Amino acid sequence: MTTSPLLFQHSLQQIAADDPNITKLCLDGYGIGDDGAEALAKVIQCNTHLQKLYLQQNQITPLGAAALAEALEENQTIDYIDLSYNKLGKSKGIDEFWDVLTNNKELKKFVMSSDKFVVCFKSKQLRRHHGGARAHY
């Protein structure tokens, strides 16, 4: 991790405790990788207060994204997640979240971008397009 592991562990403890004062979690640039994404996935699964999750620049691959997507199938309060500038790949990263975006009624916005593309989905506007997802604005 590029940021203090103690800060990350403290954030995980607050989310696991379902602290009602924590509605937004910004871990941008922490470099948590897949292990951190999997640890985060475990604690957000049952959290009932977290609404916004910012995970830019964390070296998360499709493996970590899959763990987060699975957790978001259970979590019904997170309405925004930003996974920009991770290692998800253009179509693979989108596919990890397709079922979550279409089945989780609370998740309203998913953002993923890199220096080559930007994907921003609003769940009510999603459509399948040529085997992938496409946003309509």
C-alpha positions in Angstrom: 0.0 0.0 0.0 1.3 3.5 -0.8 -0.6 5.0 2.2 -0.3 3.9 5.8 -1.7 0.4 6.3 -2.9 1.7 9.7 -5.1 4.3 8.1 -6.6 1.7 5.9 -7.2 -0.7 8.8 -8.8 2.1 10.8 -11.2 2.7 7.8 -12.0 -1.0 7.6 -12.8 -1.0 11.4 -15.1 2.0 11.1 -17.0 0.4 8.2 -17.2 -3.0 9.9 -18.6 -1.3 13.0 -21.3 0.2 10.8 -20.5 3.7 12.1 -23.5 5.9 11.2 -21.2 8.9 10.8 -19.4 7.3 7.9 -21.4 7.7 4.7 -18.5 8.4 2.4 -15.2 6.6 2.2 -12.4 8.0 0.1 -9.4 5.6 -0.4 -8.1 7.2 -3.5 -4.4 6.5 -4.0 -4.1 4.1 -1.1 -2.8 1.4 -3.4 -4.9 -1.3 -1.6 -4.7 -3.7 -4.5 -6.8 -6.9 -4.7 -6.1 -7.9 -1.1 -7.4 -4.6 0.2 -10.3 -4.7 -2.2 -11.2 -8.2 -0.8 -10.9 -7.0 2.8 -13.0 -3.9 2.0 -15.6 -6.1 0.3 -16.0 -8.2 3.4 -16.8 -5.1 5.6 -19.1 -3.3 3.1 -21.3 -6.3 2.6 -23.3 -5.7 5.8 -22.7 -2.0 6.3 -26.0 0.0 6.3 -24.6 3.6 6.3 -21.9 3.9 3.6 -23.2 5.5 0.5 -20.2 6.7 -1.5 -17.0 4.7 -2.2 -14.0 6.3 -3.9 -11.3 3.8 -4.9 -9.3 5.6 -7.6 -5.7 4.6 -8.2 -5.6 1.5 -6.1 -4.1 -1.1 -8.4 -7.3 -3.2 -8.2 -7.6 -5.9 -10.9 -10.6 -7.8 -12.1 -10.0 -10.2 -9.1 -10.5 -7.4 -6.6 -13.4 -5.9 -8.6 -15.2 -9.2 -8.6 -15.0 -9.3 -4.7 -16.4 -5.7 -4.6 -19.1 -6.6 -7.1 -20.1 -9.6 -5.0 -20.3 -7.4 -1.8 -22.4 -4.8 -3.6 -25.0 -7.5 -4.4 -25.6 -7.7 -0.6 -25.1 -4.0 0.2 -28.2 -1.9 -0.3 -26.9 1.6 0.7 -23.9 2.3 -1.5 -25.2 4.4 -4.4 -21.9 5.5 -5.9 -18.5 3.8 -6.6 -15.5 5.2 -8.5 -12.9 2.6 -9.6 -11.0 5.0 -12.0 -7.4 4.4 -12.8 -7.2 0.9 -11.5 -6.1 -2.2 -13.5 -9.5 -3.4 -14.6 -9.3 -3.3 -18.4 -11.9 -1.6 -20.5 -14.5 -4.4 -21.0 -13.5 -6.8 -18.2 -13.9 -4.2 -15.5 -17.3 -3.2 -16.8 -18.5 -6.8 -17.0 -17.6 -7.4 -13.3 -20.2 -4.8 -12.4 -22.9 -5.4 -15.0 -25.1 -7.7 -12.8 -24.6 -5.4 -9.8 -25.6 -2.3 -11.8 -28.7 -3.9 -13.2 -29.8 -5.8 -10.0 -28.8 -3.5 -7.1 -31.5 -0.8 -7.0 -29.4 1.5 -4.7 -26.3 1.6 -6.9 -27.0 4.6 -9.1 -23.6 5.5 -10.5 -20.4 3.5 -11.4 -17.4 5.4 -12.7 -14.3 3.9 -14.2 -11.8 5.8 -16.3 -8.2 5.7 -17.4 -6.0 7.9 -19.6 -7.6 6.1 -22.6 -11.3 6.0 -21.8 -14.1 7.1 -19.4 -17.1 5.0 -18.4 -19.8 6.5 -16.3 -23.0 4.5 -15.8 -26.2 5.6 -14.2 -28.0 2.4 -13.4 -31.4 3.4 -14.8 -29.8 4.3 -18.2 -27.8 1.1 -18.8 -28.2 -0.9 -22.0 -26.3 -3.9 -23.3 -24.5 -3.0 -26.5 -22.4 -5.4 -28.6 -21.6 -7.7 -25.7 -20.6 -4.9 -23.4 -22.3 -2.1 -21.5 -23.0 1.3 -22.8 -24.3 4.4 -21.1 -27.0 6.6 -22.6 -27.2 10.2 -21.5 
